[in-house]
Coordinates of N, CA and C in Angstrom, one line a residue:
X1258 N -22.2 10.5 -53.6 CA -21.9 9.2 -53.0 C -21.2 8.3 -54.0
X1259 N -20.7 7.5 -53.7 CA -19.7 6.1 -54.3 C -20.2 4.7 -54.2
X1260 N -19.9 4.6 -55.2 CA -20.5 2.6 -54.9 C -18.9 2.0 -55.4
X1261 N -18.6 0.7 -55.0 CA -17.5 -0.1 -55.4 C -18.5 -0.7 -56.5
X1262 N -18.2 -1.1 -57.4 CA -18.4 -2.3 -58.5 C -17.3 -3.5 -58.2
X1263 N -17.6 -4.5 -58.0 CA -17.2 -5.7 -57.9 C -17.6 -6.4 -58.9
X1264 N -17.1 -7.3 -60.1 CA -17.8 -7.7 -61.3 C -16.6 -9.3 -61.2
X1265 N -17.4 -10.6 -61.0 CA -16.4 -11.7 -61.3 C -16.5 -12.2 -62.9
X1266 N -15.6 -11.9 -63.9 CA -15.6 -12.2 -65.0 C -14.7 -13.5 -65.5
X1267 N -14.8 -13.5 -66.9 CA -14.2 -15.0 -67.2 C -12.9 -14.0 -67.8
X1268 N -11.6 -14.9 -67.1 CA -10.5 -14.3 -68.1 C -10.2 -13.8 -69.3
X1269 N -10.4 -14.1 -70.1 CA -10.6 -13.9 -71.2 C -11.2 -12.8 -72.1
X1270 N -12.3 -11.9 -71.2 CA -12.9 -11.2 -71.6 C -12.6 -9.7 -70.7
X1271 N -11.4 -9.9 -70.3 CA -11.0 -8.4 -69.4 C -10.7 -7.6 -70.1
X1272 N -9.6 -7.9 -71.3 CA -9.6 -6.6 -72.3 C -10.6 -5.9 -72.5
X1273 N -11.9 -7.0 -72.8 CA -13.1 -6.4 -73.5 C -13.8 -5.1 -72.6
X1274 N -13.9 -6.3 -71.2 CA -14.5 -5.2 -70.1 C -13.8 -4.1 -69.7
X1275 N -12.5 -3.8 -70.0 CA -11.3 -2.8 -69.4 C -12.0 -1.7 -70.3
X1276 N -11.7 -1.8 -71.9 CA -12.4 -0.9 -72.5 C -13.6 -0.3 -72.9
X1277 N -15.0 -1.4 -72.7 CA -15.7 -1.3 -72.4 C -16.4 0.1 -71.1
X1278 N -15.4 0.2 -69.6 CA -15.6 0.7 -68.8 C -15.0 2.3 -69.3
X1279 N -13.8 1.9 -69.8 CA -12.9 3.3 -70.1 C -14.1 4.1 -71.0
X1280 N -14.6 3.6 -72.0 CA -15.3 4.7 -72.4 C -16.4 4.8 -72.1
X1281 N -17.1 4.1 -70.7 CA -18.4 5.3 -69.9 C -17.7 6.0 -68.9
X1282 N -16.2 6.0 -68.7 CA -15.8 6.8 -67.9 C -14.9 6.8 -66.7
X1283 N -15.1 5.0 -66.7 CA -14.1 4.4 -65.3 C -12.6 4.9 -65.5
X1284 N -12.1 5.6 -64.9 CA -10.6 6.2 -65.1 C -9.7 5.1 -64.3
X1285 N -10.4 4.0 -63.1 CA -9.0 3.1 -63.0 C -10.0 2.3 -62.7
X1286 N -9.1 0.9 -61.9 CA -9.6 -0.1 -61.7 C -8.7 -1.3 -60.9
X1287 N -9.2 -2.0 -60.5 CA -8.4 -3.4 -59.6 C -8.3 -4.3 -60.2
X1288 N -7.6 -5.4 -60.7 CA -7.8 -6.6 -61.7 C -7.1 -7.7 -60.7
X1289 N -8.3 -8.9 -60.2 CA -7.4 -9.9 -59.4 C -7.9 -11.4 -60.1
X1290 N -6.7 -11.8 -60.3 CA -6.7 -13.3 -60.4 C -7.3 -14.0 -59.4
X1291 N -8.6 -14.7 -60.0 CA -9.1 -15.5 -58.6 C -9.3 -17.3 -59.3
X1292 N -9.7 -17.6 -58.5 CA -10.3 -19.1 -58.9 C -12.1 -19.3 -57.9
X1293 N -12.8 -19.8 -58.9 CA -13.5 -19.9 -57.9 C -15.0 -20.7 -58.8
X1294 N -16.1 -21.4 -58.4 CA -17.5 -21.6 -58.7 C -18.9 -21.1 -58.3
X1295 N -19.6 -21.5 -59.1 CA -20.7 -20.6 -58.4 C -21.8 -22.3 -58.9
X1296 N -22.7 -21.8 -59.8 CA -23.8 -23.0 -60.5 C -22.7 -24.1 -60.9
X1297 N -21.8 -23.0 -61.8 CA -21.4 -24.5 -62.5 C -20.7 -25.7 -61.8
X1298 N -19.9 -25.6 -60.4 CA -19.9 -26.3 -59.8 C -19.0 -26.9 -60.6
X1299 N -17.8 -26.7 -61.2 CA -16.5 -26.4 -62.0 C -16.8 -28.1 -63.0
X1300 N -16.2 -28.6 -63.4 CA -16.1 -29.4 -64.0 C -15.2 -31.0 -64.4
X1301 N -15.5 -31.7 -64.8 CA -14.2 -33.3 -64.8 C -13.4 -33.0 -65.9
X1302 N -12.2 -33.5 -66.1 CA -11.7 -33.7 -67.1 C -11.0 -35.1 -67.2
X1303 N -10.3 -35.8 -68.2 CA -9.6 -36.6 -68.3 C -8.4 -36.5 -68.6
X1304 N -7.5 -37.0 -67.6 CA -5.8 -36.6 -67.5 C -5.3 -38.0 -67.5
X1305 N -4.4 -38.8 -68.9 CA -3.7 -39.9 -68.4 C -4.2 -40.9 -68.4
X1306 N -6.2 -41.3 -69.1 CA -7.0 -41.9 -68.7 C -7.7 -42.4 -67.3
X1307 N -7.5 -41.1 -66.3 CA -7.9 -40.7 -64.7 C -9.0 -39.7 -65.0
X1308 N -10.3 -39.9 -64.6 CA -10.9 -39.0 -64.4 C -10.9 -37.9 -63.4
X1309 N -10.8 -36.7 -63.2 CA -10.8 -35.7 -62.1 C -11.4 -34.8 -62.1
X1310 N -12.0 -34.2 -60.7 CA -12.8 -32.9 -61.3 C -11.7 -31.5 -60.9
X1311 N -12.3 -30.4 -61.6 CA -11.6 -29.2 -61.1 C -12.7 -28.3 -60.6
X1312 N -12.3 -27.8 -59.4 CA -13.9 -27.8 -58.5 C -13.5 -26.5 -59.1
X1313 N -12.9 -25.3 -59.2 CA -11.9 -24.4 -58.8 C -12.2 -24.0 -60.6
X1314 N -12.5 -22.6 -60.7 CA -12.4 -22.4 -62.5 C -11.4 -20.9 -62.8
X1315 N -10.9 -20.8 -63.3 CA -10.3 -19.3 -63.4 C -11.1 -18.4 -63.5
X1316 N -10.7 -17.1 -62.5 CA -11.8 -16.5 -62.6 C -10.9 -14.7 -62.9
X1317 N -11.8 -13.8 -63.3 CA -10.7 -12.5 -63.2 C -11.9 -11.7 -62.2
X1318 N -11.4 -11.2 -61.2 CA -12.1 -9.9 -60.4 C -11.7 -8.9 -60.8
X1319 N -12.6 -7.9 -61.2 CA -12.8 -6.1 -61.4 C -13.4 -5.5 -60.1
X1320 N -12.6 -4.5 -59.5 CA -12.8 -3.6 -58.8 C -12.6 -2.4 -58.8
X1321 N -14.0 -1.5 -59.1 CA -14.0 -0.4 -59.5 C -14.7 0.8 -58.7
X1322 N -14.1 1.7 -58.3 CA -15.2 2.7 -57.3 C -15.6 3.7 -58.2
X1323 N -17.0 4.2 -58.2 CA -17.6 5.1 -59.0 C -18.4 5.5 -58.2
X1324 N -18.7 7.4 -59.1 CA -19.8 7.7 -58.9 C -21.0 7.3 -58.8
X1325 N -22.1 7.6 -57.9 CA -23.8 6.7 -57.8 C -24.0 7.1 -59.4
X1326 N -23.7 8.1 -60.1 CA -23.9 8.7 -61.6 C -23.4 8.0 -62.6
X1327 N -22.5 7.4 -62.4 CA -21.9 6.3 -63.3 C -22.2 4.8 -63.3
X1328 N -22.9 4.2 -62.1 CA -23.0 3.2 -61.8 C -23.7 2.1 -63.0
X1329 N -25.0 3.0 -63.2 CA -25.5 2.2 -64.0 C -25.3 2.2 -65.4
X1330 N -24.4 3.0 -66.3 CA -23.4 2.8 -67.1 C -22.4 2.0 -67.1
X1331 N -22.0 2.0 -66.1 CA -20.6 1.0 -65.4 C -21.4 -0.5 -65.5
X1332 N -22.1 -0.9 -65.2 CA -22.9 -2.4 -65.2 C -23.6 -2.7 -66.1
X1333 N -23.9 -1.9 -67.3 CA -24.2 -2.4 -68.2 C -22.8 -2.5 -69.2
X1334 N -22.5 -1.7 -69.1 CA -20.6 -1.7 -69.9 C -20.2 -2.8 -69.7
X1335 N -20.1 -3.6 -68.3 CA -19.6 -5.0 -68.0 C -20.2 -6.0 -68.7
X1336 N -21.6 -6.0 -68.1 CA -22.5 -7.0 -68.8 C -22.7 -7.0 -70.6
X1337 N -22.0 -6.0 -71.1 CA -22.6 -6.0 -72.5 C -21.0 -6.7 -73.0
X1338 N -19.9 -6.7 -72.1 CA -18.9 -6.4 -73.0 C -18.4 -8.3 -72.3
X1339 N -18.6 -8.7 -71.1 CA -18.8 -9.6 -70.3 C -19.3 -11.0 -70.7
X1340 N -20.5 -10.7 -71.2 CA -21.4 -11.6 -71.5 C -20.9 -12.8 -73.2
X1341 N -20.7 -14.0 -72.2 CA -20.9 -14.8 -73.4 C -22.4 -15.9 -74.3
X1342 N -23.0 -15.4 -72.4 CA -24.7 -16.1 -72.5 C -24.2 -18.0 -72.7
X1343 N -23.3 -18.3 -71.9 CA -22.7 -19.5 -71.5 C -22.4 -19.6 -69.8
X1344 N -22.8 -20.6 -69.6 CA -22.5 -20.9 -67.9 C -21.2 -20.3 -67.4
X1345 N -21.5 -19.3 -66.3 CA -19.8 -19.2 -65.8 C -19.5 -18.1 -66.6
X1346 N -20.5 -16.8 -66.7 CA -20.3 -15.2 -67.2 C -19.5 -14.5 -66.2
X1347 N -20.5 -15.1 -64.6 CA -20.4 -13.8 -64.0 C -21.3 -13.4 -63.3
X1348 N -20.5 -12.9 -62.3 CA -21.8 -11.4 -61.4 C -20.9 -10.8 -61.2
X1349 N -22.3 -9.3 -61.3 CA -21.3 -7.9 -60.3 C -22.3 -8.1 -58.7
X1350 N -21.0 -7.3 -58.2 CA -21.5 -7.2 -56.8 C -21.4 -5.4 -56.7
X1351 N -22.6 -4.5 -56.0 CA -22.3 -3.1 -56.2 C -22.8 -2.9 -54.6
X1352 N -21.7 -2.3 -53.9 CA -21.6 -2.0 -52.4 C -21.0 -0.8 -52.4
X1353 N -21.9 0.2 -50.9 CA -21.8 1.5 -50.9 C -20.2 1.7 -50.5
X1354 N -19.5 2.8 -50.7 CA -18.3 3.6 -50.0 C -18.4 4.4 -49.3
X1355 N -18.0 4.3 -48.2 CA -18.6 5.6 -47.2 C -17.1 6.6 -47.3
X1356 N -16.2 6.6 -48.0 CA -15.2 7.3 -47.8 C -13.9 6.7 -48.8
X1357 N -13.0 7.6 -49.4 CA -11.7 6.9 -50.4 C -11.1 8.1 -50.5
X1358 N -9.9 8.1 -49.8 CA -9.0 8.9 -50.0 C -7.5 8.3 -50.6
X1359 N -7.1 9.7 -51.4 CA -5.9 9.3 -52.5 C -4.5 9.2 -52.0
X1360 N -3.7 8.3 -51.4 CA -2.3 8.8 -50.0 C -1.9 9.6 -50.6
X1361 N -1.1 9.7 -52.0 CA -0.4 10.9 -52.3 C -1.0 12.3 -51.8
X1362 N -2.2 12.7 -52.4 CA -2.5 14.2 -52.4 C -3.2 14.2 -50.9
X1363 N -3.8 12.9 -50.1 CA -4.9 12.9 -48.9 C -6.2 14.2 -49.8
X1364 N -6.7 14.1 -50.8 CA -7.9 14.2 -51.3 C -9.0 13.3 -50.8
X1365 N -9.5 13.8 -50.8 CA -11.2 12.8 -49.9 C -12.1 12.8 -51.4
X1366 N -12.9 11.7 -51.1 CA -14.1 10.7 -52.0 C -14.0 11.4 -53.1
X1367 N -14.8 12.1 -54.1 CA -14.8 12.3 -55.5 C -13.5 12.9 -56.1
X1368 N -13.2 13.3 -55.8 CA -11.5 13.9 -55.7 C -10.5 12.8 -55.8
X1369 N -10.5 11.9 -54.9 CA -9.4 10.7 -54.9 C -9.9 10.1 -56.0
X1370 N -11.2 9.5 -56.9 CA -11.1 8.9 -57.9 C -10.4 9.4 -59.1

């Protein structure tokens, strides 16, 4: 069986997480530019002497499909390599795959990864 890893991380720290995953094994991965809040509920700044908030924070999305056997290597690789232990680290999100095939070869689930 397959699980997606979904991980929202702070920009900054993707290199870390990229290689972090590569050596428990992740062979690819999805990288999306997002924006977004969670607690921190983004923050004010001062522009021009105007106060403003920026609800919206840079965010990077990892999407990764793995073996149920990798999974919990895969989530701690994140979290270890992720973690600044400051507001606004992060979550993974980990949801089943019922199926992933590769278009080039049409290989089915452990095969297409």
């Amino acid at each position: 069986f397959m699980k997606l890893i979904k991980a929202i991380i702070k920009p900054f720290k993707l290199e870390d997480v990229k290689a972090a995953l590569e050596e428990v094994g992740v062979s690819g991965m999805t990288v999306i530019e997002a924006k977004g809040y969670g607690r921190q509920k983004g923050h004010t700044e001062i522009y021009r002497g105007s106060e403003y908030t920026i609800d919206f924070l840079p965010k990077t999305i990892i999407e990764a499909v793995v073996e149920d056997d990798v999974v919990a290597a895969a989530t701690e690789a994140i979290i270890t390599s992720a973690k600044t232990g400051k507001i606004g680290d992060g979550k993974i999100f980990i949801l089943p795959v019922e199926s992933a095939i590769r278009i080039r070869t049409e290989e089915k689930d452990s095969e297409a990864l």
